[in-house]
Amino acid sequence: MRITGYRTLRTVHHWNRPVGDANGVVAAGVTEVPVVLVETDGGLTGVGLGVHAEADRIFPALDGQDPRAVTALYDRMLAHTFKSGHAGTAFGTIGAFDMALWDLKAKMAEEPLWRTLGAADRFVPGYASGLDIALDEGELVRLYSGWAERGFTGAKVKGGLDADRDIERLTAVAEVLRANTRSPALMLDVNESWGRHEAVRLLARIEDRVELTWIEEPVRRWDVPGHREVARAARAAVASGENLTGLEQFHALLAADALQVVQTAGVWGITHFLRVATLAHGHDLPVSPVGYHANPLAHAAAAVPNHLVTEVQDTGSPVGITVDQVIADGGVVLGDAPGLGITVDESAVAGLDRTAGWSHPGGPHVRPPDAGLRLVPGTGPRGAKEVTP
């Protein structure tokens, strides 16, 4: 079987509530989801979810190749882009193609990807997360009550603009999760919104009131001394890595013992996750995938020995996408459909308005000018920029 071509499309995800973090908020709760479909001469199509802006430039590395050689093709794509660099959208496009290739490999074996990767158990432990910074306390409680009903015992709250508000929100979520456990796992994600002058001081204030499992991205993603300083001062673990692209970007952080939980993002692909997990395992550290639509990294998480917990952000799927999995018992229960178990209904996607919030110039993916430079709290639950596409 050979790769013969690819197609791209975009669908949208309806969160049915505002979503965002300390950097910005999509008030309409509608975000775009890029999809790449890799075609073969054997009639099978691989599905990859994630940015595909560099597809025309990267696909020649795959054209005519045997899709079963996934890891070799991953390195071939990296080599194809080495002069201009493989960060950002280039790395994301490689990740989307890589996901589609793993989907094909498992489909050719007529088994779910978690089986192809060597996992023994279809259950992947998870924690609840909601991109929830724009929700007031009542809305927050209702959101996490739904997660508690599905058996979750841990949750991650978005914050970083107002420590007092963060304490109130973490405390409220803890009370909800106590329906399932005496000691909920609570994580706070500030999305690189603190500077070193804020991180240690504000985290100490929060930890005086709340037992945190980890603090996520307390400073800029590449700030090795900053992460190490926070790690030495905090009781909680420091988690980061979702925005790092390539193993070389993890080396300095791990060598400095600056992280205690190593993260990867689903948009960087499955091979990247597997390699980061191996690197983390070599440092006796756990790995935790960051959430993404349809939870594609759950298959790989099931197969690595140092998987800690996977972020689960929503129980629904984007328009036109179905996935063979169940969110229950505090995690993801993977199905038996071949590959990733993801099916795309292209007719349902045709004609959709694709001007959704992630790509908006004022959205959560745009860093505010005062991030890391605040001396006083932000303006509260709506203090981040709001975006109405």
CSV table of C-alpha atoms in Angstrom, one decimal, residues 17-261:
chain,number,residue,atom,x,y,z
A,17,ARG,CA,-20.2,28.1,26.7
A,18,PRO,CA,-17.4,30.6,26.6
A,19,VAL,CA,-13.9,29.0,26.5
A,20,GLY,CA,-10.5,30.4,27.1
A,21,ASP,CA,-7.6,31.1,29.5
A,22,ALA,CA,-5.6,34.0,31.0
A,23,ASN,CA,-4.6,35.1,27.5
A,24,GLY,CA,-8.1,35.4,26.0
A,25,VAL,CA,-11.7,34.1,25.8
A,26,VAL,CA,-13.8,32.9,22.9
A,27,ALA,CA,-17.2,34.2,24.1
A,28,ALA,CA,-19.2,32.4,21.5
A,29,GLY,CA,-17.8,29.1,22.4
A,30,VAL,CA,-17.2,28.0,18.8
A,31,THR,CA,-13.7,27.0,17.7
A,32,GLU,CA,-12.3,25.5,14.5
A,33,VAL,CA,-10.9,22.0,14.2
A,34,PRO,CA,-8.5,21.4,11.2
A,35,VAL,CA,-8.5,17.8,9.8
A,36,VAL,CA,-6.2,16.2,7.3
A,37,LEU,CA,-7.1,13.0,5.4
A,38,VAL,CA,-4.3,10.9,4.0
A,39,GLU,CA,-5.3,8.8,1.0
A,40,THR,CA,-3.8,5.5,-0.2
A,41,ASP,CA,-4.0,3.2,-3.3
A,42,GLY,CA,-5.5,0.5,-1.1
A,43,GLY,CA,-8.7,2.4,-0.4
A,44,LEU,CA,-7.9,3.3,3.2
A,45,THR,CA,-7.9,6.8,4.5
A,46,GLY,CA,-6.0,8.0,7.5
A,47,VAL,CA,-7.5,10.7,9.8
A,48,GLY,CA,-5.3,13.3,11.5
A,49,LEU,CA,-6.6,16.2,13.6
A,50,GLY,CA,-4.6,19.4,13.8
A,51,VAL,CA,-3.2,22.3,11.9
A,52,HIS,CA,-2.3,21.6,8.3
A,53,ALA,CA,-1.1,25.1,7.1
A,54,GLU,CA,2.2,23.6,5.8
A,55,ALA,CA,0.6,20.6,4.1
A,56,ASP,CA,1.7,21.4,0.6
A,57,ARG,CA,5.3,21.9,1.7
A,58,ILE,CA,5.5,18.7,3.8
A,59,PHE,CA,3.5,16.2,1.8
A,60,PRO,CA,6.2,15.5,-0.8
A,61,ALA,CA,8.1,13.7,2.1
A,62,LEU,CA,5.2,11.2,2.2
A,63,ASP,CA,4.1,10.9,-1.4
A,64,GLY,CA,4.4,7.4,-2.7
A,65,GLN,CA,5.7,6.0,0.6
A,66,ASP,CA,4.4,2.9,2.5
A,67,PRO,CA,2.3,4.3,5.4
A,68,ARG,CA,3.3,1.5,7.7
A,69,ALA,CA,6.8,3.1,8.1
A,70,VAL,CA,5.4,5.7,10.5
A,71,THR,CA,8.4,6.6,12.6
A,72,ALA,CA,10.7,6.7,9.5
A,73,LEU,CA,8.2,8.9,7.8
A,74,TYR,CA,8.1,11.2,10.8
A,75,ASP,CA,11.8,11.7,10.6
A,76,ARG,CA,11.6,12.1,6.9
A,77,MET,CA,9.1,15.0,7.4
A,78,LEU,CA,11.4,16.6,10.0
A,79,ALA,CA,14.3,16.3,7.6
A,80,HIS,CA,12.2,17.8,4.8
A,81,THR,CA,11.8,21.0,6.9
A,82,PHE,CA,15.1,21.3,8.7
A,83,LYS,CA,16.4,24.4,6.9
A,84,SER,CA,13.4,26.5,7.8
A,85,GLY,CA,12.8,24.9,11.1
A,86,HIS,CA,10.1,22.6,12.3
A,87,ALA,CA,8.4,24.6,15.0
A,88,GLY,CA,4.9,26.2,15.0
A,89,THR,CA,2.6,25.3,12.1
A,90,ALA,CA,5.2,23.2,10.4
A,91,PHE,CA,5.5,21.0,13.4
A,92,GLY,CA,1.8,20.9,13.9
A,93,THR,CA,1.3,19.9,10.2
A,94,ILE,CA,3.9,17.1,10.7
A,95,GLY,CA,1.9,16.0,13.8
A,96,ALA,CA,-1.4,15.9,11.9
A,97,PHE,CA,0.1,13.8,9.1
A,98,ASP,CA,1.8,11.6,11.7
A,99,MET,CA,-1.5,11.0,13.4
A,100,ALA,CA,-3.1,10.0,10.1
A,101,LEU,CA,-0.3,7.6,9.4
A,102,TRP,CA,-0.7,5.9,12.8
A,103,ASP,CA,-4.4,5.7,12.0
A,104,LEU,CA,-3.6,4.0,8.7
A,105,LYS,CA,-1.1,1.6,10.3
A,106,ALA,CA,-3.6,0.3,12.8
A,107,LYS,CA,-6.4,0.2,10.2
A,108,MET,CA,-4.1,-2.0,8.0
A,109,ALA,CA,-3.7,-4.3,11.0
A,110,GLU,CA,-7.5,-4.2,11.5
A,111,GLU,CA,-7.2,-3.3,15.1
A,112,PRO,CA,-7.5,-0.2,17.3
A,113,LEU,CA,-4.3,1.9,17.6
A,114,TRP,CA,-4.0,1.2,21.3
A,115,ARG,CA,-3.5,-2.5,20.4
A,116,THR,CA,-1.0,-1.7,17.6
A,117,LEU,CA,1.0,0.3,20.1
A,118,GLY,CA,1.1,-2.6,22.5
A,119,ALA,CA,-1.3,-1.4,25.3
A,120,ALA,CA,-3.0,-4.1,27.4
A,121,ASP,CA,-5.8,-2.0,28.8
A,122,ARG,CA,-8.3,0.2,26.9
A,123,PHE,CA,-8.9,2.4,29.9
A,124,VAL,CA,-6.9,5.7,30.1
A,125,PRO,CA,-7.1,7.6,33.5
A,126,GLY,CA,-8.1,11.2,33.0
A,127,TYR,CA,-8.6,14.5,34.7
A,128,ALA,CA,-11.4,17.0,33.9
A,129,SER,CA,-10.6,20.3,32.3
A,130,GLY,CA,-12.8,23.0,30.8
A,131,LEU,CA,-10.9,26.1,29.5
A,132,ASP,CA,-13.1,27.7,32.1
A,133,ILE,CA,-11.7,31.1,33.0
A,134,ALA,CA,-14.7,33.0,31.8
A,135,LEU,CA,-17.2,31.0,33.9
A,136,ASP,CA,-18.5,32.4,37.2
A,137,GLU,CA,-18.5,30.2,40.2
A,138,GLY,CA,-22.1,28.8,39.7
A,139,GLU,CA,-21.3,28.0,36.0
A,140,LEU,CA,-18.0,26.4,37.2
A,141,VAL,CA,-19.7,24.2,39.7
A,142,ARG,CA,-22.3,23.0,37.1
A,143,LEU,CA,-19.5,22.2,34.7
A,144,TYR,CA,-17.5,20.1,37.1
A,145,SER,CA,-20.6,18.5,38.6
A,146,GLY,CA,-21.0,16.8,35.2
A,147,TRP,CA,-17.4,15.6,35.3
A,148,ALA,CA,-18.0,14.3,38.9
A,149,GLU,CA,-21.0,12.3,37.6
A,150,ARG,CA,-18.6,10.6,35.2
A,151,GLY,CA,-16.4,9.5,38.0
A,152,PHE,CA,-13.6,12.1,37.8
A,153,THR,CA,-11.5,12.7,40.9
A,154,GLY,CA,-9.2,15.4,39.5
A,155,ALA,CA,-9.7,18.7,37.6
A,156,LYS,CA,-7.6,21.5,36.2
A,157,VAL,CA,-8.8,25.1,36.6
A,158,LYS,CA,-7.7,28.0,34.4
A,159,GLY,CA,-6.4,31.0,36.3
A,160,GLY,CA,-3.5,33.4,36.7
A,161,LEU,CA,-5.2,36.8,36.6
A,162,ASP,CA,-6.4,37.0,40.3
A,163,ALA,CA,-5.0,34.7,43.0
A,164,ASP,CA,-8.0,35.3,45.3
A,165,ARG,CA,-10.4,34.3,42.6
A,166,ASP,CA,-8.2,31.3,41.7
A,167,ILE,CA,-8.4,30.1,45.4
A,168,GLU,CA,-12.2,30.5,45.4
A,169,ARG,CA,-12.6,28.6,42.1
A,170,LEU,CA,-10.2,25.8,43.1
A,171,THR,CA,-12.0,25.4,46.4
A,172,ALA,CA,-15.4,25.2,44.7
A,173,VAL,CA,-14.2,22.5,42.3
A,174,ALA,CA,-12.7,20.5,45.2
A,175,GLU,CA,-16.0,20.5,46.9
A,176,VAL,CA,-17.7,19.1,43.8
A,177,LEU,CA,-15.1,16.3,43.3
A,178,ARG,CA,-15.4,15.3,47.0
A,179,ALA,CA,-18.4,13.3,45.9
A,180,ASN,CA,-15.9,10.8,44.5
A,181,THR,CA,-12.8,11.2,46.7
A,182,ARG,CA,-11.7,12.7,50.0
A,183,SER,CA,-8.6,14.2,48.3
A,184,PRO,CA,-9.3,15.6,44.9
A,185,ALA,CA,-6.4,16.3,42.6
A,186,LEU,CA,-6.4,20.0,41.8
A,187,MET,CA,-4.3,21.6,39.1
A,188,LEU,CA,-4.0,25.3,38.2
A,189,ASP,CA,-3.0,26.3,34.7
A,190,VAL,CA,-1.9,29.9,34.3
A,191,ASN,CA,-0.8,29.5,30.6
A,192,GLU,CA,2.6,31.4,30.9
A,193,SER,CA,0.8,34.5,32.3
A,194,TRP,CA,3.1,34.9,35.3
A,195,GLY,CA,6.6,36.4,35.3
A,196,ARG,CA,9.2,35.1,37.7
A,197,HIS,CA,8.5,38.1,40.0
A,198,GLU,CA,4.9,36.8,40.3
A,199,ALA,CA,5.1,33.1,40.1
A,200,VAL,CA,6.7,32.2,43.5
A,201,ARG,CA,4.8,34.9,45.4
A,202,LEU,CA,1.4,34.1,44.0
A,203,LEU,CA,1.8,30.4,44.1
A,204,ALA,CA,2.7,30.6,47.8
A,205,ARG,CA,-0.4,32.6,48.5
A,206,ILE,CA,-2.6,30.0,46.7
A,207,GLU,CA,-0.9,27.0,48.3
A,208,ASP,CA,-1.6,28.5,51.8
A,209,ARG,CA,-5.2,27.8,51.0
A,210,VAL,CA,-5.4,25.0,48.5
A,211,GLU,CA,-3.6,21.7,48.1
A,212,LEU,CA,-2.4,21.7,44.5
A,213,THR,CA,-1.3,18.6,42.6
A,214,TRP,CA,0.5,20.7,40.0
A,215,ILE,CA,1.0,24.3,38.7
A,216,GLU,CA,1.0,24.4,34.9
A,217,GLU,CA,3.1,26.7,32.8
A,218,PRO,CA,3.8,29.2,35.6
A,219,VAL,CA,6.4,31.0,33.4
A,220,ARG,CA,7.4,31.1,29.8
A,221,ARG,CA,7.8,27.7,28.2
A,222,TRP,CA,11.5,28.0,27.6
A,223,ASP,CA,12.4,29.6,31.0
A,224,VAL,CA,14.6,26.9,32.6
A,225,PRO,CA,15.7,29.0,35.6
A,226,GLY,CA,12.2,30.3,36.1
A,227,HIS,CA,10.7,26.8,36.1
A,228,ARG,CA,13.4,25.6,38.5
A,229,GLU,CA,12.8,28.5,40.9
A,230,VAL,CA,9.1,27.7,41.0
A,231,ALA,CA,9.8,24.0,41.4
A,232,ARG,CA,12.1,24.7,44.4
A,233,ALA,CA,9.6,27.0,46.1
A,234,ALA,CA,6.4,25.1,45.5
A,235,ARG,CA,4.9,22.1,47.3
A,236,ALA,CA,3.0,21.2,44.0
A,237,ALA,CA,4.7,19.7,41.0
A,238,VAL,CA,5.5,21.9,38.1
A,239,ALA,CA,4.0,20.8,34.8
A,240,SER,CA,4.9,22.1,31.4
A,241,GLY,CA,5.8,21.1,27.8
A,242,GLU,CA,2.7,21.3,25.8
A,243,ASN,CA,4.1,24.1,23.6
A,244,LEU,CA,7.6,22.6,23.2
A,245,THR,CA,8.3,21.2,19.7
A,246,GLY,CA,10.9,18.5,19.4
A,247,LEU,CA,13.0,16.7,22.0
A,248,GLU,CA,15.7,19.2,21.9
A,249,GLN,CA,13.4,21.8,23.6
A,250,PHE,CA,12.9,19.5,26.5
A,251,HIS,CA,16.5,18.7,27.2
A,252,ALA,CA,17.5,21.8,29.2
A,253,LEU,CA,14.4,21.7,31.4
A,254,LEU,CA,14.8,18.0,32.3
A,255,ALA,CA,18.6,18.3,32.8
A,256,ALA,CA,17.9,21.1,35.3
A,257,ASP,CA,15.3,19.1,37.1
A,258,ALA,CA,12.9,22.0,36.4
A,259,LEU,CA,9.8,19.9,35.7
A,260,GLN,CA,8.0,17.2,37.6
A,261,VAL,CA,5.3,16.4,35.1
